[in-house]
Amino acid sequence: MVPGTNFNNKVFSLAARKLKNEFSWSSTRHVIFTECRRKYYYHYYGSWGGWEKSSDDLSRELYVLKGLVNRHGWVGALVNREIKRVLNELRSTGKVKPLAVSTSRLSQYMRTEWRLSKSLKCRGKSKSTLLYEHEYGVEVEQEQWREAHERAMTCIRNFHSSRTLGYLMSSRDYEILVIEKEKPVFFPIKGTKAYVNVPFAFKRSGGKTVIVEWNTGENSPEPLKSLCRVIYMGEKYDLDPHNISIRECKLLYNTEEELTFNLRELQAAREEIEASIQEMKVLLSEEETNTASIENFPKTDDLSMCERCNFYKSCSKT
Ligand code: SF4
């Protein structure tokens, strides 16, 4: 138990806080909810307000743990940030700087963030990256950190030589619709905001819209995530879903695959989201104020989940 907190009986009256913890949905939230109810509670309720100096010790601790990212996720985030930068440059200047500029920027970010994380000086600072490995003192060989760097370099090299970037640089027959912004966007599902992030989307002059997912890992994203992107783009830009495709660029392997979804799949996705929202809401102590009580969110029995859980430190004390 974290000192100074009445952990087990803690109920968060969220409406009383300055920023309102509004109930919303996202595919990430759905995955966390499915993995472990307690983890879901920590992530969306227990850590709420932990960025404020005046908040209690437990909320602050959970907020720090919530932001942890392991080295694989970190590589993905940094590569995606560099890709975004290149695409913004392309949009504003019509040109792309040489690969060497990207690799140098990326390496610089990696060095700076790694040092800061290692020193734990960034702990609790919202704009900084704190690596799971450093927070939990996981032994990682120098060789493994080098591999993480090499992975980032491979991904950015493959992005620069990708068919997608080649097309964007050589053709004028398209319009860039989206380059991911910091703030996620949403579409409504029966009065609930369903948040989604669209990494990049462009529309060809023939009418086809392509949503591009830059994947730096081995596995493809959850289909529900991709479906949400299609639903959002269809609604936001008034596009026929038949004319929207998802292009998954596996940057590690330099492959690109295009997927389309039919109306039945999109409807099934909506129904899955609605069911997921209901399952989440039913566990709330008070739906109107989005108030949650820890007792309603049990720990998982699957201990393999705990081994890589950001909240292990706090959770194991209870
Ligand atoms: S440590 Fe295990 S039980 Fe606790 S929140 Fe994480 S996954 Fe759930």
Short mmCIF file of C-alpha atoms and ligand atoms in Angstrom, two decimals:
data_model
loop_
_atom_site.label_atom_id
_atom_site.label_comp_id
_atom_site.label_asym_id
_atom_site.label_seq_id
_atom_site.Cartn_x
_atom_site.Cartn_y
_atom_site.Cartn_z
CA MET A 1 0.00 0.00 0.00
CA VAL A 2 1.31 3.45 -0.89
CA PRO A 3 1.80 5.55 2.29
CA GLY A 4 -0.69 8.28 2.91
CA THR A 5 -3.53 6.75 0.91
CA ASN A 6 -6.57 4.78 1.85
CA PHE A 7 -5.97 2.49 -1.12
CA ASN A 8 -8.67 -0.14 -0.96
CA ASN A 9 -11.54 2.20 -0.24
CA LYS A 10 -10.46 4.86 -2.64
CA VAL A 11 -13.30 6.24 -4.70
CA PHE A 12 -12.59 8.95 -7.18
CA SER A 13 -15.15 11.72 -7.27
CA LEU A 14 -13.89 12.88 -10.58
CA ALA A 15 -16.42 15.53 -11.30
CA ALA A 16 -14.98 17.56 -8.42
CA ARG A 17 -11.62 17.90 -10.17
CA LYS A 18 -10.77 20.81 -12.41
CA LEU A 19 -10.46 18.72 -15.56
CA LYS A 20 -13.39 16.45 -16.05
CA ASN A 21 -12.67 12.77 -16.60
CA GLU A 22 -15.26 12.24 -19.29
CA PHE A 23 -16.06 8.70 -20.26
CA SER A 24 -14.86 7.87 -23.76
CA TRP A 25 -13.81 4.81 -25.73
CA SER A 26 -10.81 3.82 -27.83
CA SER A 27 -9.44 0.55 -29.16
CA THR A 28 -6.50 0.90 -26.75
CA ARG A 29 -8.93 1.29 -23.86
CA HIS A 30 -10.74 -1.81 -25.07
CA VAL A 31 -7.49 -3.83 -25.14
CA ILE A 32 -6.51 -2.73 -21.61
CA PHE A 33 -10.01 -3.50 -20.35
CA THR A 34 -9.76 -6.98 -21.85
CA GLU A 35 -6.29 -7.63 -20.43
CA CYS A 36 -6.96 -6.76 -16.80
CA ARG A 37 -9.77 -4.81 -15.11
CA ARG A 38 -7.45 -3.50 -12.39
CA LYS A 39 -4.99 -2.25 -14.98
CA TYR A 40 -7.88 -0.50 -16.71
CA TYR A 41 -8.89 1.13 -13.44
CA TYR A 42 -5.35 2.38 -12.76
CA HIS A 43 -4.96 3.68 -16.29
CA TYR A 44 -8.25 5.55 -16.65
CA TYR A 45 -9.26 6.38 -13.08
CA GLY A 46 -6.56 5.80 -10.47
CA SER A 47 -3.97 7.91 -12.28
CA TRP A 48 -6.42 10.70 -13.03
CA GLY A 49 -5.20 14.05 -11.73
CA GLY A 50 -1.73 12.59 -11.00
CA TRP A 51 -0.12 15.37 -13.03
CA GLU A 52 -1.15 17.91 -10.39
CA LYS A 53 1.27 18.64 -7.57
CA SER A 54 -1.63 18.74 -5.14
CA SER A 55 -2.78 15.21 -5.97
CA ASP A 56 -2.20 12.31 -3.58
CA ASP A 57 0.86 10.05 -3.68
CA LEU A 58 -0.93 7.13 -5.27
CA SER A 59 -2.45 9.11 -8.14
CA ARG A 60 0.95 10.66 -8.86
CA GLU A 61 2.67 7.27 -8.82
CA LEU A 62 0.04 5.69 -11.08
CA TYR A 63 0.29 8.62 -13.45
CA VAL A 64 4.07 8.10 -13.77
CA LEU A 65 3.64 4.35 -14.31
CA LYS A 66 0.88 4.89 -16.86
CA GLY A 67 3.33 6.81 -19.06
CA LEU A 68 6.02 4.11 -19.11
CA VAL A 69 6.94 2.71 -22.48
CA ASN A 70 9.17 -0.28 -23.20
CA ARG A 71 12.03 -0.04 -25.67
CA HIS A 72 10.06 -1.62 -28.53
CA GLY A 73 7.17 0.84 -28.12
CA TRP A 74 9.70 3.66 -27.74
CA VAL A 75 11.35 2.80 -31.07
CA GLY A 76 7.91 2.77 -32.70
CA ALA A 77 6.98 6.16 -31.25
CA LEU A 78 10.25 7.78 -32.30
CA VAL A 79 10.13 6.38 -35.84
CA ASN A 80 6.53 7.53 -36.20
CA ARG A 81 7.49 10.99 -34.95
CA GLU A 82 10.27 11.23 -37.54
CA ILE A 83 7.93 10.02 -40.31
CA LYS A 84 5.42 12.67 -39.30
CA ARG A 85 8.12 15.29 -39.50
CA VAL A 86 9.16 14.17 -43.00
CA LEU A 87 5.54 14.16 -44.19
CA ASN A 88 4.93 17.64 -42.77
CA GLU A 89 8.06 18.85 -44.60
CA LEU A 90 6.81 17.22 -47.79
CA ARG A 91 3.43 18.91 -47.42
CA SER A 92 4.89 22.36 -46.77
CA THR A 93 7.87 22.34 -49.18
CA GLY A 94 7.05 19.60 -51.69
CA LYS A 95 10.43 18.05 -50.89
CA VAL A 96 11.89 15.45 -48.58
CA LYS A 97 15.26 15.88 -46.90
CA PRO A 98 17.85 13.09 -47.47
CA LEU A 99 17.73 9.90 -45.43
CA ALA A 100 20.89 10.96 -43.56
CA VAL A 101 18.95 13.89 -42.03
CA SER A 102 16.29 11.50 -40.72
CA THR A 103 18.77 8.95 -39.33
CA SER A 104 20.77 11.69 -37.64
CA ARG A 105 17.68 13.31 -36.08
CA LEU A 106 16.37 9.96 -34.93
CA SER A 107 19.70 8.89 -33.42
CA GLN A 108 19.97 12.22 -31.63
CA TYR A 109 16.48 11.86 -30.12
CA MET A 110 17.23 8.31 -29.07
CA ARG A 111 20.48 9.28 -27.33
CA THR A 112 18.93 12.27 -25.54
CA GLU A 113 15.79 10.45 -24.40
CA TRP A 114 17.72 7.34 -23.35
CA ARG A 115 20.11 9.37 -21.16
CA LEU A 116 17.30 11.32 -19.56
CA SER A 117 15.33 8.18 -18.89
CA LYS A 118 18.35 6.33 -17.50
CA SER A 119 18.98 9.15 -15.02
CA LEU A 120 15.25 9.03 -14.07
CA LYS A 121 15.37 12.85 -14.12
CA CYS A 122 12.33 12.83 -16.37
CA ARG A 123 10.26 10.89 -13.86
CA GLY A 124 6.90 12.64 -13.50
CA LYS A 125 7.56 15.12 -16.31
CA SER A 126 4.70 14.80 -18.74
CA LYS A 127 6.54 15.58 -22.00
CA SER A 128 9.42 13.18 -21.33
CA THR A 129 9.78 9.49 -22.04
CA LEU A 130 10.48 7.21 -19.11
CA LEU A 131 11.46 3.73 -20.23
CA TYR A 132 9.93 0.73 -18.50
CA GLU A 133 13.36 -0.92 -18.42
CA HIS A 134 14.84 1.99 -16.42
CA GLU A 135 11.93 2.42 -14.03
CA TYR A 136 11.89 -1.29 -13.20
CA GLY A 137 15.66 -1.79 -13.35
CA VAL A 138 15.36 -4.48 -16.04
CA GLU A 139 18.78 -5.70 -17.10
CA VAL A 140 19.24 -4.91 -20.75
CA GLU A 141 22.59 -5.65 -22.41
CA GLN A 142 24.29 -2.91 -24.41
CA GLU A 143 23.85 -5.18 -27.42
CA GLN A 144 20.06 -5.13 -26.94
CA TRP A 145 20.00 -1.32 -26.82
CA ARG A 146 22.11 -1.33 -29.99
CA GLU A 147 19.57 -3.66 -31.57
CA ALA A 148 16.79 -1.21 -30.66
CA HIS A 149 18.74 1.56 -32.38
CA GLU A 150 19.39 -0.62 -35.42
CA ARG A 151 15.70 -1.44 -35.58
CA ALA A 152 14.84 2.26 -35.65
CA MET A 153 17.41 2.84 -38.41
CA THR A 154 16.06 -0.07 -40.48
CA CYS A 155 12.52 1.25 -40.15
CA ILE A 156 13.38 4.80 -41.16
CA ARG A 157 15.54 3.59 -44.07
CA ASN A 158 12.68 1.44 -45.30
CA PHE A 159 10.26 4.34 -44.93
CA HIS A 160 12.49 6.50 -47.14
CA SER A 161 12.66 3.76 -49.78
CA SER A 162 8.99 2.76 -49.46
CA ARG A 163 6.66 2.69 -52.45
CA THR A 164 4.32 4.98 -50.54
CA LEU A 165 6.86 7.76 -50.03
CA GLY A 166 8.11 7.24 -53.60
CA TYR A 167 4.57 7.78 -54.88
CA LEU A 168 4.01 10.85 -52.68
CA MET A 169 7.24 12.43 -53.94
CA SER A 170 6.76 11.68 -57.62
CA SER A 171 3.03 12.17 -58.10
CA ARG A 172 0.88 15.27 -57.90
CA ASP A 173 -2.38 13.36 -58.18
CA TYR A 174 -3.25 13.26 -54.53
CA GLU A 175 -4.27 15.38 -51.58
CA ILE A 176 -2.97 14.81 -48.05
CA LEU A 177 -5.99 14.60 -45.74
CA VAL A 178 -4.37 13.73 -42.41
CA ILE A 179 -0.98 13.80 -40.78
CA GLU A 180 -1.46 12.64 -37.23
CA LYS A 181 -1.76 15.39 -34.65
CA GLU A 182 -0.94 15.23 -30.94
CA LYS A 183 -4.59 15.31 -30.04
CA PRO A 184 -6.57 12.24 -31.05
CA VAL A 185 -9.79 12.67 -32.97
CA PHE A 186 -13.08 10.91 -32.40
CA PHE A 187 -16.36 9.78 -33.88
CA PRO A 188 -19.57 9.43 -31.89
CA ILE A 189 -21.07 6.06 -30.96
CA LYS A 190 -24.46 6.47 -29.30
CA GLY A 191 -23.40 9.57 -27.39
CA THR A 192 -19.89 8.33 -26.47
CA LYS A 193 -16.75 9.70 -28.08
CA ALA A 194 -14.76 6.89 -29.71
CA TYR A 195 -11.21 8.20 -29.98
CA VAL A 196 -9.00 7.16 -32.85
CA ASN A 197 -5.61 8.11 -34.22
CA VAL A 198 -5.06 8.26 -37.95
CA PRO A 199 -1.31 8.26 -38.68
CA PHE A 200 -1.56 9.45 -42.27
CA ALA A 201 -4.17 9.54 -45.01
CA PHE A 202 -4.23 10.79 -48.57
CA LYS A 203 -6.81 10.88 -51.32
CA ARG A 204 -5.94 9.98 -54.88
CA SER A 205 -7.44 12.11 -57.63
CA GLY A 206 -9.45 9.05 -58.75
CA GLY A 207 -11.35 9.20 -55.45
CA LYS A 208 -9.67 6.41 -53.48
CA THR A 209 -8.53 7.30 -49.97
CA VAL A 210 -5.62 5.47 -48.40
CA ILE A 211 -5.02 5.37 -44.64
CA VAL A 212 -1.40 4.45 -43.99
CA GLU A 213 -0.31 2.58 -40.88
CA TRP A 214 3.44 2.71 -40.27
CA ASN A 215 4.20 -0.46 -38.41
CA THR A 216 7.60 -0.87 -36.73
CA GLY A 217 6.83 -4.19 -35.03
CA GLU A 218 6.37 -7.77 -36.11
CA ASN A 219 2.59 -7.93 -35.62
CA SER A 220 -0.21 -6.13 -37.40
CA PRO A 221 -2.45 -3.73 -35.43
CA GLU A 222 -5.70 -5.04 -33.96
CA PRO A 223 -8.31 -5.15 -36.77
CA LEU A 224 -10.66 -3.07 -34.58
CA LYS A 225 -8.12 -0.24 -34.58
CA SER A 226 -8.00 -0.22 -38.39
CA LEU A 227 -11.78 -0.44 -38.62
CA CYS A 228 -12.13 2.58 -36.32
CA ARG A 229 -9.82 4.52 -38.62
CA VAL A 230 -12.01 3.68 -41.60
CA ILE A 231 -15.21 4.62 -39.73
CA TYR A 232 -13.71 7.95 -38.64
CA MET A 233 -12.43 8.87 -42.11
CA GLY A 234 -15.73 7.89 -43.70
CA GLU A 235 -17.69 10.13 -41.35
CA LYS A 236 -15.28 13.04 -41.14
CA TYR A 237 -14.66 13.38 -44.89
CA ASP A 238 -17.99 12.00 -46.06
CA LEU A 239 -16.30 9.15 -47.92
CA ASP A 240 -17.82 5.95 -49.18
CA PRO A 241 -16.14 3.19 -47.09
CA HIS A 242 -15.71 1.17 -50.32
CA ASN A 243 -13.32 3.87 -51.43
CA ILE A 244 -11.18 3.73 -48.30
CA SER A 245 -8.33 1.31 -47.85
CA ILE A 246 -5.84 0.64 -45.11
CA ARG A 247 -2.26 0.31 -46.23
CA GLU A 248 -0.09 -1.41 -43.69
CA CYS A 249 3.59 -0.58 -44.22
CA LYS A 250 5.67 -3.06 -42.25
CA LEU A 251 8.79 -1.01 -41.98
CA LEU A 252 10.92 -3.73 -40.48
CA TYR A 253 10.40 -5.94 -43.52
CA ASN A 254 9.82 -3.25 -46.13
CA THR A 255 6.47 -4.68 -47.20
CA GLU A 256 3.18 -2.93 -47.94
CA GLU A 257 -0.23 -4.56 -47.87
CA GLU A 258 -3.56 -2.98 -48.72
CA LEU A 259 -6.80 -3.98 -46.99
CA THR A 260 -10.40 -2.96 -47.50
CA PHE A 261 -13.39 -3.56 -45.27
CA ASN A 262 -16.98 -4.15 -46.34
CA LEU A 263 -20.09 -2.60 -44.79
CA ARG A 264 -20.88 -5.74 -42.80
CA GLU A 265 -17.44 -5.63 -41.15
CA LEU A 266 -17.85 -1.95 -40.35
CA GLN A 267 -21.28 -2.56 -38.83
CA ALA A 268 -19.87 -5.47 -36.78
CA ALA A 269 -17.14 -3.14 -35.53
CA ARG A 270 -19.74 -0.59 -34.42
CA GLU A 271 -21.63 -3.30 -32.56
CA GLU A 272 -18.43 -4.50 -30.90
CA ILE A 273 -17.65 -0.96 -29.77
CA GLU A 274 -21.17 -0.50 -28.38
CA ALA A 275 -20.91 -3.78 -26.45
CA SER A 276 -17.48 -2.82 -25.13
CA ILE A 277 -18.81 0.57 -23.95
CA GLN A 278 -21.67 -1.14 -22.13
CA GLU A 279 -19.30 -3.59 -20.42
CA MET A 280 -17.16 -0.70 -19.22
CA LYS A 281 -20.05 1.46 -18.06
CA VAL A 282 -21.70 -1.30 -16.07
CA LEU A 283 -18.68 -1.39 -13.74
CA LEU A 284 -18.92 2.29 -12.85
CA SER A 285 -20.22 3.30 -9.44
CA GLU A 286 -21.95 6.25 -11.06
CA GLU A 287 -22.27 6.49 -14.81
CA GLU A 288 -23.29 10.14 -14.93
CA THR A 289 -20.11 11.37 -13.24
CA ASN A 290 -17.89 8.58 -14.59
CA THR A 291 -17.02 7.59 -11.04
CA ALA A 292 -15.19 4.31 -10.54
CA SER A 293 -14.41 2.34 -7.42
CA ILE A 294 -11.40 0.04 -7.32
CA GLU A 295 -13.40 -2.86 -5.82
CA ASN A 296 -15.26 -3.26 -9.09
CA PHE A 297 -12.06 -3.84 -11.02
CA PRO A 298 -10.41 -7.11 -9.96
CA LYS A 299 -6.86 -8.15 -10.74
CA THR A 300 -6.33 -10.63 -13.55
CA ASP A 301 -5.56 -14.28 -12.79
CA ASP A 302 -3.23 -14.42 -15.76
CA LEU A 303 0.10 -13.70 -14.11
CA SER A 304 1.89 -13.48 -17.45
CA MET A 305 0.06 -10.13 -17.87
CA CYS A 306 1.62 -8.85 -14.66
CA GLU A 307 5.20 -9.54 -15.76
CA ARG A 308 5.08 -6.73 -18.29
CA CYS A 309 2.50 -4.48 -16.65
CA ASN A 310 3.40 -0.83 -16.07
CA PHE A 311 1.48 -0.81 -12.77
CA TYR A 312 3.13 -3.86 -11.22
CA LYS A 313 4.92 -1.76 -8.56
CA SER A 314 1.75 -0.28 -7.15
CA CYS A 315 -0.42 -3.28 -7.76
CA SER A 316 1.86 -5.75 -6.00
CA LYS A 317 1.62 -3.68 -2.79
CA THR A 318 -2.07 -4.37 -2.39
S1 SF4 B 1 0.11 -6.13 -12.17
FE1 SF4 B 1 -1.28 -7.69 -13.00
S2 SF4 B 1 -3.14 -7.59 -11.76
FE2 SF4 B 1 -1.98 -5.70 -11.41
S3 SF4 B 1 -2.80 -4.24 -12.83
FE3 SF4 B 1 -1.07 -5.19 -13.82
S4 SF4 B 1 -1.90 -6.90 -14.99
FE4 SF4 B 1 -3.44 -6.28 -13.53
#
